[in-house]
Amino acid sequence: VQLQASGGGLVQPGGSLRLSCAASGRTSNGFDMAWFRQAPGKEREFVAAIRWSSRSTTYTDSVKGRFTIARDAAKTTVYLQMNSLKPEDTAVYYCAARSGQILSTIRFAEYYHYWGQGTLVTVSS
């Protein structure tokens, strides 16, 4: 499975961006998909995830109410709509995919098998 992330850029505080992650290859299996981010000098952190069935979403507390994760009907593209962006949201955002894992591990990077290349989001005036 290959993941291609896009949509990053420079935005002012309070602005919005939508990230996309397109999956290709052997996508017939049900995949959980997630976004992680890594700010300069910090460790990679979980942002949001959506279960393979699309019936469950999970967010880290700092983005709840501002970010929304969703996937298309074919379940091969996942989106991260980011509103009310803050300077502390500045980071490289990575999409990730996994299959066959239990829900309770959905926040943990080590449980993801496939990773995209990352897209830079900069929130600055």
Short mmCIF file of C-alpha atoms in Angstrom, two decimals:
data_model
loop_
_atom_site.label_atom_id
_atom_site.label_comp_id
_atom_site.label_asym_id
_atom_site.label_seq_id
_atom_site.Cartn_x
_atom_site.Cartn_y
_atom_site.Cartn_z
CA VAL A 1 0.00 0.00 0.00
CA GLN A 2 1.34 3.43 -0.93
CA LEU A 3 0.15 6.64 0.67
CA GLN A 4 0.43 10.07 -0.91
CA ALA A 5 -0.22 13.08 1.29
CA SER A 6 -0.93 16.57 -0.01
CA GLY A 7 -2.51 19.88 0.94
CA GLY A 8 -0.01 21.42 3.27
CA GLY A 9 1.08 25.04 3.08
CA LEU A 10 1.36 28.37 4.83
CA VAL A 11 -1.73 29.73 6.53
CA GLN A 12 -2.41 32.55 8.97
CA PRO A 13 -3.62 31.84 12.50
CA GLY A 14 -7.35 31.23 12.46
CA GLY A 15 -7.24 29.97 8.90
CA SER A 16 -8.09 26.58 7.43
CA LEU A 17 -6.43 23.87 5.39
CA ARG A 18 -7.53 20.49 4.14
CA LEU A 19 -5.03 17.68 3.91
CA SER A 20 -5.60 14.67 1.68
CA CYS A 21 -4.04 11.22 1.73
CA ALA A 22 -4.62 8.90 -1.20
CA ALA A 23 -3.99 5.19 -0.81
CA SER A 24 -3.05 2.99 -3.73
CA GLY A 25 -2.04 -0.60 -4.18
CA ARG A 26 -3.65 -3.38 -2.21
CA THR A 27 -6.44 -1.37 -0.66
CA SER A 28 -9.15 -4.01 -0.71
CA ASN A 29 -8.62 -4.81 2.94
CA GLY A 30 -10.23 -2.60 5.53
CA PHE A 31 -7.68 -0.05 6.74
CA ASP A 32 -7.75 2.25 9.69
CA MET A 33 -6.24 5.55 8.58
CA ALA A 34 -4.71 8.26 10.70
CA TRP A 35 -2.82 11.51 10.75
CA PHE A 36 0.22 12.11 12.90
CA ARG A 37 2.37 15.22 13.07
CA GLN A 38 5.89 16.13 14.07
CA ALA A 39 6.89 19.65 15.00
CA PRO A 40 10.53 20.78 14.89
CA GLY A 41 12.43 19.35 17.83
CA LYS A 42 9.50 17.29 19.04
CA GLU A 43 8.42 13.69 18.80
CA ARG A 44 5.78 12.52 16.38
CA GLU A 45 2.32 12.74 17.89
CA PHE A 46 -1.10 11.36 17.08
CA VAL A 47 -3.62 13.81 15.62
CA ALA A 48 -6.69 11.92 14.40
CA ALA A 49 -7.81 8.53 13.11
CA ILE A 50 -10.77 6.94 11.42
CA ARG A 51 -11.69 3.32 11.72
CA TRP A 52 -11.83 1.14 8.59
CA SER A 53 -15.63 1.00 8.87
CA SER A 54 -15.75 4.83 9.03
CA ARG A 55 -18.01 4.48 12.05
CA SER A 56 -15.46 5.67 14.59
CA THR A 57 -13.16 8.68 14.75
CA THR A 58 -10.62 9.58 17.39
CA TYR A 59 -8.84 12.89 18.02
CA THR A 60 -6.13 14.14 20.27
CA ASP A 61 -7.51 16.66 22.76
CA SER A 62 -5.70 19.67 21.32
CA VAL A 63 -7.52 19.44 17.97
CA LYS A 64 -11.00 18.40 19.08
CA GLY A 65 -13.62 20.78 17.73
CA ARG A 66 -11.18 22.21 15.18
CA PHE A 67 -10.08 19.25 13.04
CA THR A 68 -12.27 16.70 11.28
CA ILE A 69 -11.10 13.43 9.76
CA ALA A 70 -13.17 11.79 7.05
CA ARG A 71 -12.76 9.37 4.16
CA ASP A 72 -14.35 9.01 0.77
CA ALA A 73 -16.92 6.35 -0.10
CA ALA A 74 -14.31 4.14 -1.72
CA LYS A 75 -12.29 4.37 1.51
CA THR A 76 -9.08 5.01 -0.39
CA THR A 77 -8.69 8.69 0.45
CA VAL A 78 -8.69 10.24 3.88
CA TYR A 79 -9.04 13.95 4.57
CA LEU A 80 -8.11 16.13 7.51
CA GLN A 81 -10.06 19.38 7.58
CA MET A 82 -8.21 21.78 9.85
CA ASN A 83 -10.00 24.91 11.02
CA SER A 84 -9.07 27.64 13.50
CA LEU A 85 -5.42 26.82 13.02
CA LYS A 86 -2.94 27.91 15.65
CA PRO A 87 0.84 28.44 15.45
CA GLU A 88 1.27 25.34 17.61
CA ASP A 89 -0.30 23.27 14.82
CA THR A 90 2.81 23.92 12.72
CA ALA A 91 4.35 20.56 11.87
CA VAL A 92 4.94 17.99 9.19
CA TYR A 93 1.76 15.96 8.93
CA TYR A 94 1.96 12.27 8.06
CA CYS A 95 -0.82 9.97 7.04
CA ALA A 96 -0.67 6.35 8.05
CA ALA A 97 -2.65 3.18 7.49
CA ARG A 98 -2.99 -0.17 9.21
CA SER A 99 -5.17 -3.24 9.18
CA GLY A 100 -6.05 -6.00 11.58
CA GLN A 101 -5.46 -4.03 14.77
CA ILE A 102 -7.73 -3.50 17.73
CA LEU A 103 -9.38 -0.13 18.28
CA SER A 104 -7.61 0.60 21.56
CA THR A 105 -4.25 0.90 19.76
CA ILE A 106 -5.41 3.37 17.14
CA ARG A 107 -3.43 6.30 18.64
CA PHE A 108 -0.07 4.57 18.60
CA ALA A 109 2.31 5.01 15.67
CA GLU A 110 3.98 1.65 16.19
CA TYR A 111 0.76 -0.11 15.17
CA TYR A 112 0.72 1.46 11.70
CA HIS A 113 2.25 -0.45 8.81
CA TYR A 114 2.19 2.14 6.05
CA TRP A 115 3.25 5.78 6.03
CA GLY A 116 3.03 8.65 3.58
CA GLN A 117 5.86 11.08 2.92
CA GLY A 118 4.56 13.98 5.01
CA THR A 119 3.25 17.41 4.13
CA LEU A 120 4.33 20.61 5.88
CA VAL A 121 1.77 22.84 7.55
CA THR A 122 2.99 26.24 8.73
CA VAL A 123 0.70 28.49 10.72
CA SER A 124 2.16 31.96 10.94
CA SER A 125 1.27 35.58 10.41
#
